[in-house]
Amino acid sequence: MILYYAQGACSLADHIALHEADMTFERVRVDLKSHTTEDGDDYTHINPKGYVPALQLDDGYVLTENIAILSWIADRVPRLGLAGFGRFRLLETLAFISTEIHKAFKPLFTPDATAADKAKAGVAIGGRLDLIAGQVEGPWLFGPEISVADPYLYVMLMWARNNALRVPDTLNAFFDSMTLRPAVRRSLEHEGLR
Ligand SMILES: N[C@@H](CCC(=O)N[C@@H](CS)C(=O)NCC(=O)O)C(=O)O
């Protein structure tokens, strides 16, 4: 299994989740500007969408999209998912993080975005972080057991902090606790972020 990732990108969520799952995998870094892998291959031949993450499964199938990859990991390692109706609560949360928080960061990563666009994005992200902060059961999103949604939220908080956005206290505490987890530390180390 191979995880295609870029340093500190949303693929860090999948990277952490794979470690939380104790899965064996290789990592291949992708240069998102040139769409080239660290081995010099054309990344668009692996994932025609051109973006990370992509997870090449052992049977060769290349799974893309954070929601799909994280759901696949939870399917394989049920302790990282929720049972019964909880499956839909998990999906609901992954979708909220992906479509409402992750996507809202776009102006902050777009070099020619105006200051007004960036400020507007910051306000939108702040409001959505407030919403998800109200959902944290503690210490993790769904209570005492970590799920695949937690690493995704962690990456969003890392971006928020790096962009000096306001982060609710509950989520700062969540972030600090996540950073202590061996799977997080290992992933940060592998990506050269520590
Ligand atoms: N819908 C995708 C979006 C992934 C995404 O936004 N990836 C970013 C990094 S966080 C990327 O690779 N951007 C470079 C590009 O779009 O070319 C998903 O949720 O997996």
PDB file of C-alpha atoms and ligand atoms in Angstrom:
ATOM      1  CA  MET A   1       0.000   0.000   0.000  1.00  0.00           C
ATOM      2  CA  ILE A   2       1.343   3.432  -0.894  1.00  0.00           C
ATOM      3  CA  LEU A   3       0.203   6.801   0.428  1.00  0.00           C
ATOM      4  CA  TYR A   4       0.868   9.687  -1.943  1.00  0.00           C
ATOM      5  CA  TYR A   5       1.199  12.831   0.135  1.00  0.00           C
ATOM      6  CA  ALA A   6       2.527  16.367   0.239  1.00  0.00           C
ATOM      7  CA  GLN A   7       4.167  17.875   3.291  1.00  0.00           C
ATOM      8  CA  GLY A   8       1.596  19.284   5.727  1.00  0.00           C
ATOM      9  CA  ALA A   9      -1.233  18.907   3.206  1.00  0.00           C
ATOM     10  CA  CYS A  10      -4.608  17.330   3.950  1.00  0.00           C
ATOM     11  CA  SER A  11      -2.963  13.968   3.198  1.00  0.00           C
ATOM     12  CA  LEU A  12      -1.439  14.265   6.681  1.00  0.00           C
ATOM     13  CA  ALA A  13      -4.877  13.204   7.981  1.00  0.00           C
ATOM     14  CA  ASP A  14      -4.670   9.927   6.065  1.00  0.00           C
ATOM     15  CA  HIS A  15      -1.024   9.512   7.081  1.00  0.00           C
ATOM     16  CA  ILE A  16      -1.962   9.807  10.780  1.00  0.00           C
ATOM     17  CA  ALA A  17      -5.010   7.555  10.366  1.00  0.00           C
ATOM     18  CA  LEU A  18      -2.888   4.834   8.725  1.00  0.00           C
ATOM     19  CA  HIS A  19      -0.496   4.944  11.680  1.00  0.00           C
ATOM     20  CA  GLU A  20      -3.412   4.946  14.136  1.00  0.00           C
ATOM     21  CA  ALA A  21      -4.616   1.823  12.311  1.00  0.00           C
ATOM     22  CA  ASP A  22      -1.170   0.208  12.662  1.00  0.00           C
ATOM     23  CA  MET A  23      -1.227  -0.462   8.936  1.00  0.00           C
ATOM     24  CA  THR A  24       1.927  -1.139   6.970  1.00  0.00           C
ATOM     25  CA  PHE A  25       2.378   1.318   4.101  1.00  0.00           C
ATOM     26  CA  GLU A  26       4.929   3.162   2.044  1.00  0.00           C
ATOM     27  CA  ARG A  27       4.946   6.909   1.530  1.00  0.00           C
ATOM     28  CA  VAL A  28       5.677   8.716  -1.696  1.00  0.00           C
ATOM     29  CA  ARG A  29       5.972  12.481  -1.608  1.00  0.00           C
ATOM     30  CA  VAL A  30       4.391  14.477  -4.413  1.00  0.00           C
ATOM     31  CA  ASP A  31       5.446  17.898  -5.670  1.00  0.00           C
ATOM     32  CA  LEU A  32       2.068  19.538  -6.196  1.00  0.00           C
ATOM     33  CA  LYS A  33       3.478  22.245  -8.467  1.00  0.00           C
ATOM     34  CA  SER A  34       5.108  19.915 -10.984  1.00  0.00           C
ATOM     35  CA  HIS A  35       2.789  16.935 -10.283  1.00  0.00           C
ATOM     36  CA  THR A  36       5.878  14.768  -9.987  1.00  0.00           C
ATOM     37  CA  THR A  37       6.560  12.146  -7.353  1.00  0.00           C
ATOM     38  CA  GLU A  38       9.819  11.992  -5.424  1.00  0.00           C
ATOM     39  CA  ASP A  39      10.782   9.119  -7.752  1.00  0.00           C
ATOM     40  CA  GLY A  40      10.362  11.402 -10.770  1.00  0.00           C
ATOM     41  CA  ASP A  41       7.118   9.809 -11.964  1.00  0.00           C
ATOM     42  CA  ASP A  42       4.242  11.792 -13.417  1.00  0.00           C
ATOM     43  CA  TYR A  43       1.732  11.854 -10.547  1.00  0.00           C
ATOM     44  CA  THR A  44      -1.206  12.397 -12.891  1.00  0.00           C
ATOM     45  CA  HIS A  45      -0.621   8.846 -14.138  1.00  0.00           C
ATOM     46  CA  ILE A  46      -1.343   7.671 -10.580  1.00  0.00           C
ATOM     47  CA  ASN A  47      -4.107  10.144  -9.745  1.00  0.00           C
ATOM     48  CA  PRO A  48      -5.427  12.031 -12.791  1.00  0.00           C
ATOM     49  CA  LYS A  49      -6.996  14.560 -10.399  1.00  0.00           C
ATOM     50  CA  GLY A  50      -3.454  15.731  -9.640  1.00  0.00           C
ATOM     51  CA  TYR A  51      -4.045  16.346  -5.955  1.00  0.00           C
ATOM     52  CA  VAL A  52      -3.207  14.423  -2.799  1.00  0.00           C
ATOM     53  CA  PRO A  53      -4.088  12.218  -1.034  1.00  0.00           C
ATOM     54  CA  ALA A  54      -4.133   9.034  -3.061  1.00  0.00           C
ATOM     55  CA  LEU A  55      -3.828   5.600  -1.534  1.00  0.00           C
ATOM     56  CA  GLN A  56      -2.689   2.795  -3.790  1.00  0.00           C
ATOM     57  CA  LEU A  57      -4.111  -0.398  -2.328  1.00  0.00           C
ATOM     58  CA  ASP A  58      -2.314  -3.724  -2.428  1.00  0.00           C
ATOM     59  CA  ASP A  59      -4.487  -4.862  -5.348  1.00  0.00           C
ATOM     60  CA  GLY A  60      -3.341  -1.790  -7.315  1.00  0.00           C
ATOM     61  CA  TYR A  61      -6.591   0.211  -7.016  1.00  0.00           C
ATOM     62  CA  VAL A  62      -5.926   3.891  -6.372  1.00  0.00           C
ATOM     63  CA  LEU A  63      -8.393   5.328  -3.887  1.00  0.00           C
ATOM     64  CA  THR A  64      -8.679   9.119  -3.750  1.00  0.00           C
ATOM     65  CA  GLU A  65     -10.603  11.708  -1.688  1.00  0.00           C
ATOM     66  CA  ASN A  66     -10.070  12.121   2.037  1.00  0.00           C
ATOM     67  CA  ILE A  67     -13.604  11.047   2.899  1.00  0.00           C
ATOM     68  CA  ALA A  68     -13.230   7.796   0.944  1.00  0.00           C
ATOM     69  CA  ILE A  69      -9.729   6.975   2.189  1.00  0.00           C
ATOM     70  CA  LEU A  70     -10.554   7.695   5.831  1.00  0.00           C
ATOM     71  CA  SER A  71     -13.806   5.702   5.547  1.00  0.00           C
ATOM     72  CA  TRP A  72     -11.887   2.802   4.000  1.00  0.00           C
ATOM     73  CA  ILE A  73      -9.434   2.821   6.911  1.00  0.00           C
ATOM     74  CA  ALA A  74     -12.348   2.793   9.387  1.00  0.00           C
ATOM     75  CA  ASP A  75     -13.911  -0.069   7.459  1.00  0.00           C
ATOM     76  CA  ARG A  76     -10.687  -2.056   7.729  1.00  0.00           C
ATOM     77  CA  VAL A  77     -10.016  -1.152  11.359  1.00  0.00           C
ATOM     78  CA  PRO A  78     -13.427  -0.760  13.024  1.00  0.00           C
ATOM     79  CA  ARG A  79     -11.998   0.663  16.275  1.00  0.00           C
ATOM     80  CA  LEU A  80     -11.332   3.852  14.230  1.00  0.00           C
ATOM     81  CA  GLY A  81     -14.961   4.055  13.127  1.00  0.00           C
ATOM     82  CA  LEU A  82     -18.353   4.120  14.808  1.00  0.00           C
ATOM     83  CA  ALA A  83     -20.921   1.346  14.929  1.00  0.00           C
ATOM     84  CA  GLY A  84     -24.576   1.393  13.920  1.00  0.00           C
ATOM     85  CA  PHE A  85     -26.014   4.850  13.308  1.00  0.00           C
ATOM     86  CA  GLY A  86     -22.639   6.208  14.416  1.00  0.00           C
ATOM     87  CA  ARG A  87     -21.356   5.383  10.908  1.00  0.00           C
ATOM     88  CA  PHE A  88     -23.526   8.152   9.542  1.00  0.00           C
ATOM     89  CA  ARG A  89     -22.493  10.577  12.266  1.00  0.00           C
ATOM     90  CA  LEU A  90     -18.888   9.865  11.282  1.00  0.00           C
ATOM     91  CA  LEU A  91     -19.662  10.406   7.602  1.00  0.00           C
ATOM     92  CA  GLU A  92     -21.548  13.596   8.456  1.00  0.00           C
ATOM     93  CA  THR A  93     -18.498  14.885  10.327  1.00  0.00           C
ATOM     94  CA  LEU A  94     -16.031  13.893   7.585  1.00  0.00           C
ATOM     95  CA  ALA A  95     -18.236  15.672   5.034  1.00  0.00           C
ATOM     96  CA  PHE A  96     -18.460  18.789   7.201  1.00  0.00           C
ATOM     97  CA  ILE A  97     -14.683  18.899   7.657  1.00  0.00           C
ATOM     98  CA  SER A  98     -14.072  18.289   3.950  1.00  0.00           C
ATOM     99  CA  THR A  99     -16.639  20.510   2.301  1.00  0.00           C
ATOM    100  CA  GLU A 100     -17.136  23.253   4.891  1.00  0.00           C
ATOM    101  CA  ILE A 101     -13.769  23.611   6.643  1.00  0.00           C
ATOM    102  CA  HIS A 102     -11.106  22.189   4.316  1.00  0.00           C
ATOM    103  CA  LYS A 103     -12.494  23.875   1.204  1.00  0.00           C
ATOM    104  CA  ALA A 104     -12.892  27.188   3.027  1.00  0.00           C
ATOM    105  CA  PHE A 105      -9.096  27.402   3.350  1.00  0.00           C
ATOM    106  CA  LYS A 106      -8.644  27.764  -0.398  1.00  0.00           C
ATOM    107  CA  PRO A 107      -8.198  31.582  -0.451  1.00  0.00           C
ATOM    108  CA  LEU A 108      -5.543  31.278   2.252  1.00  0.00           C
ATOM    109  CA  PHE A 109      -3.491  29.004  -0.021  1.00  0.00           C
ATOM    110  CA  THR A 110      -4.117  30.954  -3.228  1.00  0.00           C
ATOM    111  CA  PRO A 111      -1.262  33.415  -3.800  1.00  0.00           C
ATOM    112  CA  ASP A 112      -3.333  35.892  -5.820  1.00  0.00           C
ATOM    113  CA  ALA A 113      -6.347  35.899  -3.469  1.00  0.00           C
ATOM    114  CA  THR A 114      -7.112  39.378  -2.159  1.00  0.00           C
ATOM    115  CA  ALA A 115      -6.724  40.335   1.490  1.00  0.00           C
ATOM    116  CA  ALA A 116     -10.507  40.720   1.598  1.00  0.00           C
ATOM    117  CA  ASP A 117     -10.999  37.156   0.296  1.00  0.00           C
ATOM    118  CA  LYS A 118      -8.561  35.846   2.895  1.00  0.00           C
ATOM    119  CA  ALA A 119     -10.259  37.777   5.691  1.00  0.00           C
ATOM    120  CA  LYS A 120     -13.659  36.484   4.584  1.00  0.00           C
ATOM    121  CA  ALA A 121     -12.323  32.923   4.535  1.00  0.00           C
ATOM    122  CA  GLY A 122     -10.909  33.391   8.042  1.00  0.00           C
ATOM    123  CA  VAL A 123     -14.309  34.464   9.340  1.00  0.00           C
ATOM    124  CA  ALA A 124     -16.064  31.520   7.659  1.00  0.00           C
ATOM    125  CA  ILE A 125     -13.514  29.037   9.029  1.00  0.00           C
ATOM    126  CA  GLY A 126     -13.824  30.540  12.530  1.00  0.00           C
ATOM    127  CA  GLY A 127     -17.598  30.054  12.476  1.00  0.00           C
ATOM    128  CA  ARG A 128     -17.277  26.452  11.330  1.00  0.00           C
ATOM    129  CA  LEU A 129     -14.618  25.687  13.948  1.00  0.00           C
ATOM    130  CA  ASP A 130     -17.029  27.048  16.576  1.00  0.00           C
ATOM    131  CA  LEU A 131     -19.657  24.616  15.292  1.00  0.00           C
ATOM    132  CA  ILE A 132     -17.388  21.602  15.387  1.00  0.00           C
ATOM    133  CA  ALA A 133     -15.987  22.652  18.782  1.00  0.00           C
ATOM    134  CA  GLY A 134     -19.526  22.253  20.114  1.00  0.00           C
ATOM    135  CA  GLN A 135     -19.527  18.688  18.828  1.00  0.00           C
ATOM    136  CA  VAL A 136     -16.345  17.512  20.600  1.00  0.00           C
ATOM    137  CA  GLU A 137     -17.383  14.970  23.233  1.00  0.00           C
ATOM    138  CA  GLY A 138     -13.837  14.836  24.609  1.00  0.00           C
ATOM    139  CA  PRO A 139     -11.107  14.146  24.503  1.00  0.00           C
ATOM    140  CA  TRP A 140     -11.812  13.230  20.875  1.00  0.00           C
ATOM    141  CA  LEU A 141     -14.677  14.161  18.593  1.00  0.00           C
ATOM    142  CA  PHE A 142     -16.737  11.094  19.464  1.00  0.00           C
ATOM    143  CA  GLY A 143     -15.659  10.571  23.062  1.00  0.00           C
ATOM    144  CA  PRO A 144     -12.918   8.425  24.566  1.00  0.00           C
ATOM    145  CA  GLU A 145     -12.056   6.493  21.386  1.00  0.00           C
ATOM    146  CA  ILE A 146     -10.287   8.162  18.497  1.00  0.00           C
ATOM    147  CA  SER A 147     -11.859   7.908  15.034  1.00  0.00           C
ATOM    148  CA  VAL A 148     -10.634   8.697  11.512  1.00  0.00           C
ATOM    149  CA  ALA A 149     -12.311  12.125  11.756  1.00  0.00           C
ATOM    150  CA  ASP A 150      -9.906  13.284  14.468  1.00  0.00           C
ATOM    151  CA  PRO A 151      -6.758  13.379  12.305  1.00  0.00           C
ATOM    152  CA  TYR A 152      -8.676  15.326   9.650  1.00  0.00           C
ATOM    153  CA  LEU A 153      -9.793  17.899  12.216  1.00  0.00           C
ATOM    154  CA  TYR A 154      -6.222  17.991  13.533  1.00  0.00           C
ATOM    155  CA  VAL A 155      -4.864  19.028  10.140  1.00  0.00           C
ATOM    156  CA  MET A 156      -7.504  21.741   9.819  1.00  0.00           C
ATOM    157  CA  LEU A 157      -6.442  23.115  13.200  1.00  0.00           C
ATOM    158  CA  MET A 158      -2.788  23.010  12.194  1.00  0.00           C
ATOM    159  CA  TRP A 159      -3.626  25.135   9.154  1.00  0.00           C
ATOM    160  CA  ALA A 160      -5.751  27.499  11.250  1.00  0.00           C
ATOM    161  CA  ARG A 161      -2.915  28.007  13.713  1.00  0.00           C
ATOM    162  CA  ASN A 162      -0.348  28.448  10.928  1.00  0.00           C
ATOM    163  CA  ASN A 163      -2.563  31.154   9.453  1.00  0.00           C
ATOM    164  CA  ALA A 164      -3.072  32.869  12.826  1.00  0.00           C
ATOM    165  CA  LEU A 165      -6.814  32.202  12.773  1.00  0.00           C
ATOM    166  CA  ARG A 166      -8.849  32.165  15.963  1.00  0.00           C
ATOM    167  CA  VAL A 167      -9.227  28.628  17.304  1.00  0.00           C
ATOM    168  CA  PRO A 168     -11.771  27.889  20.076  1.00  0.00           C
ATOM    169  CA  ASP A 169     -10.218  26.793  23.398  1.00  0.00           C
ATOM    170  CA  THR A 170     -11.804  23.330  23.183  1.00  0.00           C
ATOM    171  CA  LEU A 171     -10.088  22.754  19.867  1.00  0.00           C
ATOM    172  CA  ASN A 172      -6.731  24.082  21.101  1.00  0.00           C
ATOM    173  CA  ALA A 173      -6.911  21.496  23.891  1.00  0.00           C
ATOM    174  CA  PHE A 174      -7.875  18.834  21.333  1.00  0.00           C
ATOM    175  CA  PHE A 175      -4.939  19.874  19.129  1.00  0.00           C
ATOM    176  CA  ASP A 176      -2.444  19.655  21.998  1.00  0.00           C
ATOM    177  CA  SER A 177      -3.718  16.200  23.023  1.00  0.00           C
ATOM    178  CA  MET A 178      -3.575  14.958  19.428  1.00  0.00           C
ATOM    179  CA  THR A 179       0.011  16.191  19.051  1.00  0.00           C
ATOM    180  CA  LEU A 180       1.044  13.886  21.911  1.00  0.00           C
ATOM    181  CA  ARG A 181      -0.262  10.758  20.167  1.00  0.00           C
ATOM    182  CA  PRO A 182       2.516   8.496  18.819  1.00  0.00           C
ATOM    183  CA  ALA A 183       0.749   8.197  15.427  1.00  0.00           C
ATOM    184  CA  VAL A 184       0.708  11.980  15.085  1.00  0.00           C
ATOM    185  CA  ARG A 185       4.315  12.413  16.191  1.00  0.00           C
ATOM    186  CA  ARG A 186       5.469   9.708  13.784  1.00  0.00           C
ATOM    187  CA  SER A 187       3.561  11.247  10.879  1.00  0.00           C
ATOM    188  CA  LEU A 188       4.896  14.737  11.607  1.00  0.00           C
ATOM    189  CA  GLU A 189       8.405  13.325  11.790  1.00  0.00           C
ATOM    190  CA  HIS A 190       8.025  11.440   8.480  1.00  0.00           C
ATOM    191  CA  GLU A 191       6.761  14.598   6.783  1.00  0.00           C
ATOM    192  CA  GLY A 192       9.614  16.675   8.229  1.00  0.00           C
ATOM    193  CA  LEU A 193       7.241  18.795  10.301  1.00  0.00           C
ATOM    194  CA  ARG A 194       8.911  18.300  13.692  1.00  0.00           C
TER     195      ARG A 194
HETATM  196  N1  LIG B   1     -11.394  16.668  -2.711  1.00  0.00           N
HETATM  197  C1  LIG B   1     -10.044  16.333  -2.337  1.00  0.00           C
HETATM  198  C2  LIG B   1      -9.237  17.602  -2.187  1.00  0.00           C
HETATM  199  C3  LIG B   1      -7.798  17.301  -1.816  1.00  0.00           C
HETATM  200  C4  LIG B   1      -6.969  18.573  -1.769  1.00  0.00           C
HETATM  201  O1  LIG B   1      -7.494  19.691  -1.620  1.00  0.00           O
HETATM  202  N2  LIG B   1      -5.650  18.386  -1.876  1.00  0.00           N
HETATM  203  C5  LIG B   1      -4.715  19.507  -1.890  1.00  0.00           C
HETATM  204  C6  LIG B   1      -3.760  19.431  -0.733  1.00  0.00           C
HETATM  205  S1  LIG B   1      -4.577  19.651   0.823  1.00  0.00           S
HETATM  206  C7  LIG B   1      -3.897  19.435  -3.155  1.00  0.00           C
HETATM  207  O2  LIG B   1      -3.335  18.404  -3.472  1.00  0.00           O
HETATM  208  N3  LIG B   1      -3.827  20.552  -3.883  1.00  0.00           N
HETATM  209  C8  LIG B   1      -3.053  20.655  -5.072  1.00  0.00           C
HETATM  210  C9  LIG B   1      -3.883  20.706  -6.321  1.00  0.00           C
HETATM  211  O3  LIG B   1      -5.129  20.806  -6.237  1.00  0.00           O
HETATM  212  O4  LIG B   1      -3.284  20.638  -7.389  1.00  0.00           O
HETATM  213  C10 LIG B   1     -10.027  15.476  -1.083  1.00  0.00           C
HETATM  214  O5  LIG B   1     -10.791  15.764  -0.156  1.00  0.00           O
HETATM  215  O6  LIG B   1      -9.233  14.520  -0.992  1.00  0.00           O
END
